[in-house]
């Protein structure tokens, strides 16, 4: 058995030090709770917001008037309508407060002097994405969490939740600060899950052999979803998968920052919304005809080209500045090195692999079906506004968890619970082998199976035959992984634990996809090629019950 | 080998290894040792190592597999402003 390096006691433990996790830490610590953040890498520079972001979904009353205007702008944008309105509204109601908070801390929410809403927008319609300069966001939020009194433990990814009868007892984590792996236990009365988007489920669309060339941070594998599931947590929307788009072959999300027009190679626009570059709206075609990039390759009229030619010098300068705010400094350097001038060149765009299958079901206070467990950020299943939502619900979850912890009893001995011992023994097995399968083999294997048998479209179909075959092959793979996986270092054990979570999520996705006996959006069933109106406005909900997975449908809250 | 560290400029502070979101340098090196790129396939090219290096000792090398496919702007080409390759 690997050693336990450290046992910490806290009221609230937070899994993941991204935007949501750090905001939760600020709020929980300010509310008087002893708070520990466990972060896989380093909170100053981790996750998809490591270098920055520049779109913050929010409701600013003096811009939008009533809340419904902001709400409708979000529901009509790429983040889409499949979210609970009560949860979305709860986020929007406090978004102005968080925007002001961030601005006062030194994250520039008015980098152009006043409120500026740009990107992911239709010409002439209300907009919900505030342009901001997030290039320092992780450092600022880290400093604020520490100032509030939270303890941040870097290089310590959470492996499992440790429930106790009637509540939560803490978490089991890994320590990767040294070559040799060891465990860390945090005993806590409340847990906030904030591990971000699930990625690395499907083969990289840009570079199939290189699984880390993907649009969002490849270290974000949404492990909380799998950990929550293992102890009975309820998930929603898990059959979905969003496919972002961006430059080929250097994967990076952020297409709304590009202000050009999507064009065919002959110069004609792909969509009807704009014919000239626009920094205010960008070309919404990429959001609402998301499959266009793939469609043009399949029908032979492609490739789709992001063409900023004709933009003013001022607008081009603005775009390059915004890319810096968004954390695309690596991509900017690459363009320079490769002689790509966005004012003179069109850049080929393509769809990326699916990511961000949905996840944990929360209520408007970020609570879940498990007492003492809260969830925020991109791995939430019934709500999505990306950075803005993570920040606001981070704040709310910290307040809620602190309040819950104040009334809960401490758990003295959670590290000796049967579940904790079982899971520590499980992970120790891989670390104890001197030879065997690498985590990369296992990750490639699950990616291959999911890409072949369960991928969302376009130009891919699911069917009972394919999905059931996929489930069978995942089962076969699991047996080999358990028998052969070998992780000589702490780093490799971390990647392996991510891969094990991906396997769980892949299996859950297939089970939910089997339940959807219709075609909807990019989820195309060859055996049910129609959209069933009876399933409009419904989420698939799945819980790991005592007798196995329990699947049901429930209405999306309107 | 995406991040390239200049041995002449590197201060051996280990900051890059500490803050890399993907831990491509592995664990923080021992004091006075230069970090090495231990897991190059796991680089996301986010550039934060280069941004935060106090000595400006790190540059990113972008693999050929990640090259940015680009063409002369179709709009400029059609409007006769396409530059030297406009006739291609």
Coordinates of C-alpha atoms in Angstrom, one line a residue:
Chain A
X1 CA 0.0 0.0 0.0
X2 CA 1.3 3.5 -0.9
X3 CA 1.9 5.6 2.2
X4 CA -0.4 8.3 3.5
X5 CA 1.8 11.4 3.4
X6 CA -0.5 13.7 5.3
X7 CA -3.9 13.9 6.9
X8 CA -5.5 17.4 7.0
X9 CA -8.7 18.4 8.7
X10 CA -11.0 21.1 7.3
X11 CA -14.6 22.2 7.3
X12 CA -14.7 22.4 3.5
X13 CA -12.4 20.7 0.9
X14 CA -12.5 21.8 -2.7
X15 CA -11.4 19.5 -5.5
X16 CA -9.8 21.7 -8.2
X17 CA -8.3 25.1 -8.0
X18 CA -9.7 26.6 -11.2
X19 CA -12.1 29.6 -11.5
X20 CA -14.9 27.9 -9.6
X21 CA -12.7 26.2 -7.0
X22 CA -10.8 29.4 -6.1
X23 CA -14.0 31.5 -5.9
X24 CA -15.4 28.8 -3.7
X25 CA -12.3 29.0 -1.5
X26 CA -12.7 32.7 -1.1
X27 CA -16.3 32.5 -0.1
X28 CA -16.0 29.5 2.2
X29 CA -13.0 31.0 4.0
X30 CA -14.6 34.4 4.3
X31 CA -17.6 32.7 5.8
X32 CA -15.4 31.3 8.6
X33 CA -14.9 27.8 7.4
X34 CA -11.5 26.2 7.5
X35 CA -10.9 25.5 3.8
X36 CA -8.5 23.4 1.8
X37 CA -8.1 23.5 -2.0
X38 CA -6.6 20.4 -3.6
X39 CA -5.2 21.3 -7.0
X40 CA -3.8 18.9 -9.6
X41 CA -1.1 21.3 -10.9
X42 CA -0.7 24.9 -9.5
X43 CA -3.6 27.2 -8.9
X44 CA -1.6 30.2 -10.3
X45 CA -1.6 28.6 -13.8
X46 CA -3.9 25.6 -14.1
X47 CA -6.7 24.5 -16.3
X48 CA -8.3 25.9 -19.4
X49 CA -8.1 29.4 -17.9
X50 CA -4.3 29.1 -17.2
X51 CA -3.3 31.9 -19.4
X52 CA -6.6 33.8 -19.4
X53 CA -10.1 34.1 -20.8
X54 CA -11.9 37.0 -22.4
X55 CA -15.7 36.2 -22.4
X56 CA -17.6 36.4 -19.1
X57 CA -21.3 35.6 -19.3
X58 CA -23.2 37.9 -17.0
X59 CA -26.2 40.2 -16.4
X60 CA -25.4 43.8 -16.1
X61 CA -28.6 45.7 -15.3
X62 CA -27.6 49.0 -16.9
X63 CA -26.7 47.2 -20.1
X64 CA -29.4 44.5 -20.3
X65 CA -32.3 46.1 -18.5
X66 CA -34.2 43.1 -17.2
X67 CA -32.6 39.7 -16.4
X68 CA -34.7 38.0 -19.2
X69 CA -32.7 39.9 -21.8
X70 CA -29.4 38.5 -20.6
X71 CA -31.0 35.0 -20.1
X72 CA -32.3 34.9 -23.6
X73 CA -29.0 36.1 -25.1
X74 CA -27.3 33.2 -23.3
X75 CA -29.9 30.6 -24.2
X76 CA -29.6 31.6 -27.9
X77 CA -25.8 31.4 -27.9
X78 CA -23.5 28.5 -28.3
X79 CA -23.9 27.4 -24.7
X80 CA -27.5 26.6 -25.7
X81 CA -30.9 26.1 -24.3
X82 CA -30.5 22.8 -22.5
X83 CA -30.1 24.1 -19.0
X84 CA -32.3 24.6 -16.0
X85 CA -33.7 28.1 -16.0
X86 CA -33.8 28.4 -12.2
X87 CA -30.1 27.5 -12.0
X88 CA -29.2 29.8 -14.9
X89 CA -31.1 32.7 -13.3
X90 CA -29.5 32.0 -9.9
X91 CA -26.1 32.5 -11.6
X92 CA -27.1 35.6 -13.5
X93 CA -28.7 37.3 -10.4
X94 CA -25.3 37.4 -8.7
X95 CA -23.1 37.8 -11.7
X96 CA -22.8 41.6 -11.4
X97 CA -21.6 41.2 -7.8
X98 CA -18.8 38.8 -9.0
X99 CA -17.8 41.1 -11.9
X100 CA -17.4 44.0 -9.5
X101 CA -15.5 41.8 -7.1
X102 CA -13.1 40.7 -9.8
X103 CA -12.6 44.2 -11.1
X104 CA -11.8 45.5 -7.6
X105 CA -9.2 42.7 -7.2
X106 CA -7.4 43.7 -10.3
X107 CA -8.9 41.5 -13.0
X108 CA -9.8 44.1 -15.6
X109 CA -13.5 43.7 -16.4
X110 CA -13.6 47.0 -18.3
X111 CA -10.4 46.9 -20.3
X112 CA -11.8 49.3 -22.9
X113 CA -13.1 51.7 -20.3
X114 CA -16.7 50.7 -20.1
X115 CA -18.8 47.6 -20.4
X116 CA -18.1 45.9 -23.7
X117 CA -20.1 42.9 -24.9
X118 CA -18.6 41.1 -27.9
X119 CA -18.6 37.8 -29.6
X120 CA -21.0 34.8 -29.8
X121 CA -23.7 37.3 -30.9
X122 CA -26.2 38.0 -33.6
X123 CA -26.0 41.4 -35.4
X124 CA -28.4 43.7 -33.7
X125 CA -29.4 41.4 -30.9
X126 CA -28.6 41.6 -27.1
X127 CA -25.3 40.1 -26.0
X128 CA -24.3 38.3 -22.8
X129 CA -20.6 37.8 -23.1
X130 CA -18.6 40.6 -21.4
X131 CA -15.2 41.2 -22.9
X132 CA -12.6 41.2 -20.1
X133 CA -8.9 40.8 -19.7
X134 CA -8.4 37.5 -17.8
X135 CA -4.7 37.1 -18.4
X136 CA -3.9 37.5 -14.7
X137 CA -7.1 35.8 -13.4
X138 CA -5.5 32.7 -11.9
X139 CA -2.9 34.6 -10.0
X140 CA -5.4 37.1 -8.7
X141 CA -7.9 34.5 -7.5
X142 CA -5.1 32.5 -5.9
X143 CA -4.0 35.6 -4.0
X144 CA -7.5 36.3 -2.9
X145 CA -8.1 32.7 -1.7
X146 CA -5.0 32.8 0.3
X147 CA -5.8 36.2 1.7
X148 CA -9.2 34.9 2.8
X149 CA -7.5 32.2 4.8
X150 CA -7.8 29.2 2.5
X151 CA -5.1 26.6 2.4
X152 CA -4.0 25.6 -1.1
X153 CA -2.3 22.3 -1.7
X154 CA -0.8 22.2 -5.2
X155 CA 0.2 19.0 -7.0
X156 CA -2.5 17.0 -5.3
X157 CA -5.3 15.7 -7.5
X158 CA -8.4 14.2 -5.8
X159 CA -8.8 10.5 -6.4
X160 CA -12.1 9.7 -4.6
X161 CA -14.8 11.1 -2.4
X162 CA -15.1 9.5 1.0
X163 CA -18.7 9.5 2.2
X164 CA -19.8 8.6 5.7
X165 CA -23.3 7.6 6.8
X166 CA -25.6 10.6 6.3
X167 CA -23.0 12.9 4.8
X168 CA -19.5 13.5 3.6
X169 CA -16.3 12.6 5.4
X170 CA -13.6 14.0 3.1
X171 CA -11.5 13.0 0.1
X172 CA -8.7 10.8 -0.9
X173 CA -6.0 12.6 -2.9
X174 CA -2.7 11.8 -4.5
X175 CA 0.5 13.7 -3.9
X176 CA 2.5 14.3 -7.1
X177 CA 5.1 16.8 -5.7
X178 CA 7.6 14.0 -5.5
X179 CA 8.6 11.3 -7.9
X180 CA 7.2 8.5 -5.7
X181 CA 3.4 8.6 -5.2
X182 CA 1.8 8.9 -1.8
X183 CA -1.8 9.6 -0.6
X184 CA -3.2 12.7 1.1
X185 CA -6.4 12.5 3.1
X186 CA -8.5 15.6 3.8
X187 CA -11.2 15.0 6.4
X188 CA -13.9 17.5 5.7
X189 CA -17.6 18.0 6.4
X190 CA -18.4 19.4 3.0
X191 CA -16.9 18.9 -0.5
X192 CA -17.0 21.2 -3.4
X193 CA -16.3 19.6 -6.8
X194 CA -14.7 21.9 -9.4
X195 CA -12.5 19.8 -11.8
X196 CA -13.7 21.3 -15.1
X197 CA -14.5 20.0 -18.5
X198 CA -14.2 16.3 -19.2
X199 CA -11.6 15.9 -22.1
X200 CA -9.6 13.2 -23.6
X201 CA -12.6 10.9 -24.2
X202 CA -12.2 11.0 -28.0
X203 CA -9.3 10.8 -30.4
X204 CA -7.9 14.2 -31.1
X205 CA -9.5 15.5 -34.4
X206 CA -6.5 17.6 -35.4
X207 CA -3.7 15.2 -34.6
X208 CA -5.0 11.6 -33.9
X209 CA -1.8 10.3 -32.5
X210 CA -1.2 13.2 -30.1
X211 CA -3.9 13.2 -27.5
X212 CA -2.8 16.5 -25.8
X213 CA -3.4 18.7 -28.9
X214 CA -7.0 19.5 -28.0
X215 CA -9.0 22.7 -27.7
X216 CA -9.2 22.9 -23.9
X217 CA -6.7 22.0 -21.2
X218 CA -6.0 18.2 -21.5
X219 CA -5.4 18.0 -17.8
X220 CA -9.1 18.7 -17.2
X221 CA -10.7 15.3 -17.4
X222 CA -13.7 15.9 -15.2
X223 CA -12.7 13.3 -12.7
X224 CA -15.1 14.7 -10.2
X225 CA -17.9 13.4 -12.4
X226 CA -16.7 9.8 -12.1
X227 CA -15.8 10.1 -8.4
X228 CA -19.2 11.5 -7.7
X229 CA -20.9 8.8 -9.7
X230 CA -19.0 6.0 -7.9
X231 CA -20.5 7.1 -4.5
X232 CA -24.1 7.5 -5.8
X233 CA -24.2 11.0 -7.3
X234 CA -26.8 12.0 -9.9
X235 CA -25.6 13.0 -13.4
X236 CA -27.6 14.6 -16.2
X237 CA -27.1 15.0 -20.0
X238 CA -24.3 12.5 -20.1
X239 CA -25.0 11.3 -23.6
X240 CA -24.0 14.6 -25.1
X241 CA -20.7 15.9 -26.4
X242 CA -20.0 19.4 -27.7
X243 CA -17.5 19.8 -30.6
X244 CA -15.7 23.1 -30.5
X245 CA -14.0 24.4 -33.6
X246 CA -10.8 26.4 -34.3
X247 CA -7.5 26.4 -36.2
X248 CA -6.1 23.4 -37.9
X249 CA -3.7 21.8 -36.8
X250 CA -2.9 23.7 -33.6
X251 CA -5.9 23.1 -31.4
X252 CA -7.1 26.0 -29.3
X253 CA -10.7 27.1 -28.5
X254 CA -11.6 30.8 -28.6
X255 CA -13.2 31.1 -32.0
X256 CA -15.4 34.0 -31.0
X257 CA -12.3 36.1 -30.5
X258 CA -11.6 35.8 -34.3
X259 CA -13.5 38.7 -35.9
X260 CA -13.3 37.5 -39.5
X261 CA -15.8 35.8 -41.8
X262 CA -16.0 32.1 -42.3
X263 CA -15.5 31.7 -46.1
X264 CA -15.3 29.0 -48.7
X265 CA -11.9 29.0 -50.4
X266 CA -13.4 31.0 -53.3
X267 CA -14.2 33.8 -50.9
X268 CA -17.9 33.5 -50.6
X269 CA -19.2 33.5 -47.0
X270 CA -20.4 30.2 -45.6
X271 CA -23.2 31.7 -43.5
X272 CA -25.8 34.5 -44.0
X273 CA -25.0 36.6 -41.0
X274 CA -22.1 38.7 -41.9
X275 CA -20.0 39.4 -45.0
X276 CA -17.4 41.7 -43.5
X277 CA -15.2 41.2 -40.4
X278 CA -16.9 42.5 -37.2
X279 CA -15.3 42.8 -33.8
X280 CA -18.7 43.2 -32.2
X281 CA -20.4 40.1 -33.3
X282 CA -17.7 38.0 -35.0
X283 CA -19.3 35.5 -37.4
X284 CA -22.1 33.6 -35.5
X285 CA -22.1 31.0 -38.2
X286 CA -19.5 29.0 -36.3
X287 CA -21.8 28.8 -33.3
X288 CA -25.1 27.9 -34.9
X289 CA -23.8 25.9 -37.9
X290 CA -21.2 24.2 -35.7
X291 CA -20.9 21.3 -38.1
X292 CA -20.1 23.5 -41.1
X293 CA -16.4 23.0 -40.8
X294 CA -16.8 19.2 -41.1
X295 CA -19.6 19.4 -43.6
X296 CA -17.4 21.3 -46.0
X297 CA -14.8 18.7 -45.8
X298 CA -17.3 15.8 -46.4
X299 CA -19.0 17.5 -49.3
X300 CA -15.7 18.6 -50.9
X301 CA -16.3 22.4 -50.9
X302 CA -13.9 23.0 -48.0
X303 CA -11.8 23.7 -46.2
X304 CA -13.6 26.4 -44.2
X305 CA -11.4 29.4 -43.8
X306 CA -11.5 32.1 -41.1
X307 CA -10.8 35.2 -43.1
X308 CA -10.0 38.5 -41.3
X309 CA -9.0 40.1 -44.6
X310 CA -10.6 43.5 -45.0
X311 CA -10.6 44.2 -41.3
X312 CA -9.4 47.6 -40.2
X313 CA -6.0 47.9 -38.6
X314 CA -7.7 48.9 -35.4
X315 CA -9.9 45.9 -35.4
X316 CA -7.0 43.5 -36.1
X317 CA -5.0 45.1 -33.3
X318 CA -8.1 44.7 -31.0
X319 CA -8.4 41.0 -32.0
X320 CA -4.7 40.2 -31.3
X321 CA -5.0 42.0 -27.9
X322 CA -8.1 40.0 -27.1
X323 CA -6.3 36.8 -27.9
X324 CA -3.7 37.7 -25.4
X325 CA -6.4 38.4 -22.8
X326 CA -7.8 35.0 -23.5
X327 CA -4.5 33.2 -22.9
X328 CA -3.7 32.5 -26.5
X329 CA -0.1 33.8 -26.2
X330 CA 1.3 30.5 -27.3
X331 CA -0.8 30.6 -30.4
X332 CA 0.1 34.2 -31.1
X333 CA 3.8 33.2 -30.9
X334 CA 3.2 30.3 -33.2
X335 CA 1.6 32.5 -35.8
X336 CA 4.6 34.8 -35.7
X337 CA 7.0 31.9 -36.0
X338 CA 5.2 30.4 -38.9
X339 CA 4.6 33.7 -40.7
X340 CA 0.9 33.7 -40.4
X341 CA -0.6 37.2 -40.5
X342 CA -4.3 37.2 -39.7
X343 CA -4.8 40.5 -41.6
X344 CA -3.3 38.9 -44.8
X345 CA -4.0 35.2 -44.4
X346 CA -7.0 33.1 -44.0
X347 CA -6.7 30.3 -41.4
X348 CA -8.2 26.9 -42.0
X349 CA -10.7 26.0 -39.2
X350 CA -12.0 22.6 -38.3
X351 CA -14.1 20.9 -35.7
X352 CA -12.3 19.4 -32.7
X353 CA -13.0 16.2 -31.0
X354 CA -16.1 16.1 -28.7
X355 CA -15.5 17.2 -25.2
X356 CA -17.6 18.5 -22.3
X357 CA -20.1 15.8 -22.1
X358 CA -22.4 17.0 -19.4
X359 CA -22.2 16.0 -15.8
X360 CA -23.2 16.7 -12.2
X361 CA -26.8 17.8 -11.4
X362 CA -27.0 20.8 -9.1
X363 CA -29.8 22.9 -7.6
X364 CA -29.7 26.7 -7.7
X365 CA -27.6 26.6 -4.5
X366 CA -25.1 24.3 -6.2
X367 CA -26.1 21.4 -3.9
X368 CA -26.4 17.8 -5.3
X369 CA -28.3 14.7 -4.4
X370 CA -25.6 13.8 -1.9
X371 CA -25.6 15.8 1.4
X372 CA -22.5 17.9 1.9
X373 CA -21.5 17.7 -1.8
X374 CA -21.6 20.8 -4.0
X375 CA -20.5 21.2 -7.6
X376 CA -19.5 24.1 -9.8
X377 CA -18.0 24.8 -13.2
X378 CA -17.8 23.1 -16.5
X379 CA -18.5 19.6 -15.2
X380 CA -22.1 20.6 -14.1
X381 CA -24.7 18.9 -16.3
X382 CA -27.7 21.1 -16.1
X383 CA -26.1 24.5 -16.4
X384 CA -23.5 26.1 -18.6
X385 CA -22.1 29.5 -19.1
X386 CA -18.4 28.6 -18.8
X387 CA -16.2 31.1 -16.9
X388 CA -18.9 33.4 -15.7
X389 CA -21.0 30.5 -14.3
X390 CA -18.0 28.9 -12.7
X391 CA -17.1 32.1 -10.9
X392 CA -20.6 33.0 -9.6
X393 CA -21.5 29.4 -8.6
X394 CA -18.0 29.1 -7.0
X395 CA -19.0 32.0 -4.7
X396 CA -22.4 30.5 -4.0
X397 CA -21.0 27.0 -3.3
X398 CA -18.5 28.4 -0.9
X399 CA -21.2 30.1 1.1
X400 CA -23.4 27.1 1.0
X401 CA -20.7 24.6 1.9
X402 CA -19.5 26.7 4.8
X403 CA -23.0 27.0 6.2
X404 CA -23.6 23.3 5.8
X405 CA -20.3 22.5 7.5
X406 CA -21.1 24.7 10.5
X407 CA -24.0 22.4 11.3
X408 CA -22.3 19.0 10.5
X409 CA -20.3 16.7 12.7
X410 CA -16.6 16.1 12.0
X411 CA -15.5 12.7 10.8
X412 CA -12.5 11.4 12.8
X413 CA -11.5 8.3 11.0
X414 CA -12.6 8.5 7.3
X415 CA -9.2 7.2 6.1
X416 CA -10.0 3.8 7.7
X417 CA -13.4 3.4 6.1
X418 CA -13.8 0.3 4.0
X419 CA -14.2 2.4 0.8
X420 CA -11.1 4.5 1.5
X421 CA -9.0 1.3 2.2
X422 CA -10.4 -0.4 -0.9
X423 CA -9.6 2.5 -3.2
X424 CA -6.1 3.1 -1.7
X425 CA -5.4 -0.6 -2.3
X426 CA -6.7 -0.3 -5.9
X427 CA -4.4 2.6 -6.8
X428 CA -1.5 1.1 -4.9
X429 CA -1.7 -2.0 -7.1
X430 CA -0.8 0.0 -10.2
X431 CA 2.1 1.8 -8.5
X432 CA 3.4 -1.5 -7.2
X433 CA 3.9 -3.2 -10.6
X434 CA 7.3 -3.2 -12.1
X435 CA 6.1 -3.6 -15.7
X436 CA 2.9 -3.5 -17.6
X437 CA 0.6 -1.2 -19.6
X438 CA 1.2 2.5 -19.6
X439 CA -1.6 5.0 -18.9
X440 CA -1.2 6.2 -22.5
X441 CA -2.1 2.8 -23.9
X442 CA -5.2 2.8 -21.7
X443 CA -6.2 6.3 -22.7
X444 CA -5.7 5.6 -26.4
X445 CA -7.7 2.4 -26.0
X446 CA -10.8 4.1 -24.5
X447 CA -10.6 6.9 -27.0
X448 CA -10.6 4.4 -29.9
X449 CA -13.6 2.6 -28.6
X450 CA -15.6 5.7 -27.8
X451 CA -14.7 7.3 -31.2
X452 CA -15.7 4.2 -33.1
X453 CA -18.8 3.2 -31.2
X454 CA -20.3 6.2 -29.4
X455 CA -19.1 9.5 -31.0
X456 CA -21.6 12.3 -31.5
X457 CA -21.9 13.7 -35.0
X458 CA -21.7 15.2 -37.5
X459 CA -21.1 12.4 -39.9
X460 CA -21.1 9.7 -37.1
X461 CA -24.1 7.7 -36.0
X462 CA -24.9 5.8 -32.9
X463 CA -27.1 2.7 -32.8
X464 CA -28.0 0.0 -30.3
X465 CA -25.7 -2.3 -32.2
X466 CA -22.7 0.0 -32.0
X467 CA -23.4 1.2 -28.5
X468 CA -23.8 -2.3 -27.0
X469 CA -20.7 -3.4 -28.8
X470 CA -18.9 -0.4 -27.3
X471 CA -20.0 -1.3 -23.8
X472 CA -18.8 -4.9 -24.3
X473 CA -15.4 -3.7 -25.5
X474 CA -15.0 -1.3 -22.6
X475 CA -15.7 -4.2 -20.3
X476 CA -13.0 -6.2 -22.0
X477 CA -10.6 -3.3 -21.8
X478 CA -11.3 -2.7 -18.1
X479 CA -10.3 -6.3 -17.2
X480 CA -7.0 -5.8 -19.0
X481 CA -6.4 -2.3 -17.5
X482 CA -7.0 -3.7 -14.0
X483 CA -4.6 -6.6 -14.6
X484 CA -1.9 -4.7 -16.5
X485 CA -1.8 -1.0 -15.7
X486 CA 1.6 0.0 -14.3
X487 CA 2.4 3.5 -13.0
X488 CA 6.0 3.8 -11.9
X489 CA 5.8 7.5 -10.9
X490 CA 3.3 9.8 -9.1
X491 CA 2.8 11.7 -12.4
X492 CA 1.9 8.6 -14.2
X493 CA -0.5 7.4 -11.5
X494 CA -2.2 10.8 -11.8
X495 CA -2.7 10.4 -15.6
X496 CA -3.8 6.9 -15.0
X497 CA -6.5 8.0 -12.5
X498 CA -7.7 10.5 -15.1
X499 CA -7.9 7.7 -17.6
X500 CA -9.9 5.5 -15.2
X501 CA -12.3 8.3 -14.7
X502 CA -12.6 8.7 -18.5
X503 CA -13.4 5.0 -18.8
X504 CA -16.2 5.4 -16.2
X505 CA -17.6 8.5 -18.0
X506 CA -17.4 6.7 -21.4
X507 CA -19.4 3.8 -20.0
X508 CA -22.0 6.2 -18.5
X509 CA -22.2 8.1 -21.8
X510 CA -23.0 4.9 -23.7
X511 CA -25.6 3.9 -21.2
X512 CA -27.4 7.2 -21.6
X513 CA -27.0 7.2 -25.4
X514 CA -28.7 3.8 -25.5
X515 CA -31.6 5.3 -23.5
X516 CA -32.1 8.1 -26.1
X517 CA -34.2 6.3 -28.7
X518 CA -34.3 9.2 -31.1
X519 CA -31.9 11.6 -33.0
X520 CA -31.4 15.1 -31.7
X521 CA -28.8 17.6 -32.6
X522 CA -25.5 16.0 -33.1
X523 CA -26.7 12.8 -31.4
X524 CA -27.8 10.8 -34.5
X525 CA -29.2 7.3 -34.1
X526 CA -29.3 5.3 -37.3
X527 CA -31.9 3.0 -35.7
X528 CA -34.1 6.0 -34.5
X529 CA -33.6 8.6 -37.3
X530 CA -36.3 11.0 -36.0
X531 CA -36.6 13.5 -33.2
X532 CA -39.2 12.5 -30.7
X533 CA -41.2 15.6 -29.6
X534 CA -42.2 13.8 -26.4
X535 CA -38.5 14.1 -25.4
X536 CA -38.3 17.9 -26.0
X537 CA -37.1 19.7 -22.9
X538 CA -36.0 16.5 -21.1
X539 CA -32.7 15.5 -19.5
X540 CA -31.5 12.0 -19.1
X541 CA -30.6 11.5 -15.5
X542 CA -28.5 8.6 -14.3
X543 CA -27.5 7.4 -10.8
X544 CA -25.4 4.5 -9.8
X545 CA -27.9 2.7 -7.5
X546 CA -27.5 -0.3 -5.3
X547 CA -28.6 -2.6 -8.2
X548 CA -26.6 -0.8 -10.9
X549 CA -27.2 2.2 -13.1
X550 CA -30.7 3.7 -12.8
X551 CA -31.7 5.9 -15.7
X552 CA -34.7 8.2 -15.9
X553 CA -36.0 11.2 -17.8
X554 CA -36.8 14.5 -16.1
X555 CA -38.0 17.8 -17.5
X556 CA -35.6 20.7 -17.9
X557 CA -36.7 23.4 -15.5
X558 CA -38.3 26.2 -17.5
Chain B
X1 CA 10.3 18.9 -27.1
X2 CA 8.0 22.0 -26.9
X3 CA 9.5 24.2 -24.2
X4 CA 13.1 24.9 -24.9
X5 CA 15.1 26.2 -22.0
X6 CA 18.3 28.3 -22.6
X7 CA 20.9 26.9 -20.2
X8 CA 22.7 30.2 -20.2
X9 CA 19.7 32.2 -19.1
X10 CA 18.0 29.7 -16.7
X11 CA 18.2 30.7 -13.1
X12 CA 17.5 27.2 -11.9
X13 CA 14.6 28.5 -9.8
X14 CA 12.2 25.7 -10.8
X15 CA 9.2 28.0 -11.2
X16 CA 8.4 26.6 -14.7
X17 CA 8.2 23.1 -13.2
X18 CA 6.0 24.3 -10.4
X19 CA 3.4 26.1 -12.4
X20 CA 3.1 24.1 -15.7
X21 CA -0.5 23.0 -15.9
X22 CA 0.5 19.8 -17.5
X23 CA 3.5 19.1 -15.4
X24 CA 5.6 18.4 -18.5
X25 CA 8.8 19.0 -16.4
X26 CA 7.8 16.4 -13.9
X27 CA 8.5 17.3 -10.3
X28 CA 10.2 20.5 -9.3
X29 CA 13.9 19.8 -9.8
X30 CA 16.4 19.9 -6.9
X31 CA 17.9 23.3 -6.0
X32 CA 20.3 24.6 -8.6
X33 CA 19.3 22.1 -11.2
X34 CA 17.9 23.1 -14.6
X35 CA 14.4 21.6 -15.3
X36 CA 14.2 19.1 -18.1
X37 CA 11.2 18.4 -20.3
X38 CA 10.2 15.0 -19.0
X39 CA 6.8 14.5 -20.7
X40 CA 7.0 16.4 -24.0
X41 CA 3.9 14.8 -25.5
X42 CA 1.8 16.3 -22.7
X43 CA 2.6 19.9 -23.5
X44 CA -0.5 22.0 -24.4
X45 CA 1.6 24.9 -25.7
X46 CA -0.2 27.2 -23.3
X47 CA 3.0 29.3 -23.0
X48 CA 2.7 30.0 -19.3
X49 CA 6.2 28.7 -18.6
X50 CA 7.6 31.2 -21.1
X51 CA 5.4 34.0 -19.7
X52 CA 6.3 33.4 -16.1
X53 CA 10.0 32.6 -16.4
X54 CA 11.8 35.4 -14.5
X55 CA 14.8 35.2 -16.8
X56 CA 13.0 34.9 -20.2
X57 CA 14.9 31.6 -20.7
X58 CA 12.0 29.6 -22.2
X59 CA 10.7 29.6 -25.8
X60 CA 8.1 27.2 -27.2
X61 CA 8.9 25.1 -30.2
X62 CA 5.7 24.2 -32.0
X63 CA 5.8 20.8 -33.6
X64 CA 5.4 20.4 -37.4
X65 CA 2.3 18.3 -36.7
X66 CA 0.7 21.4 -35.2
X67 CA 1.4 23.7 -38.1
X68 CA -1.2 26.4 -38.8
X69 CA -2.8 25.7 -42.2
X70 CA -3.2 29.1 -43.9
X71 CA -3.8 30.6 -47.3
X72 CA -3.8 34.1 -48.7
X73 CA -7.0 35.9 -47.6
X74 CA -9.7 35.0 -50.1
X75 CA -11.4 38.4 -49.5
X76 CA -8.2 40.3 -50.3
X77 CA -7.5 38.0 -53.2
X78 CA -10.9 38.7 -54.7
X79 CA -10.6 42.4 -54.2
X80 CA -7.2 42.5 -55.8
X81 CA -5.3 43.2 -52.5
X82 CA -3.9 39.7 -52.1
X83 CA -0.2 40.4 -51.9
X84 CA 2.6 38.5 -53.7
X85 CA 0.8 35.2 -53.8
X86 CA -2.6 36.5 -54.9
X87 CA -2.3 34.8 -58.3
X88 CA -1.8 31.3 -56.8

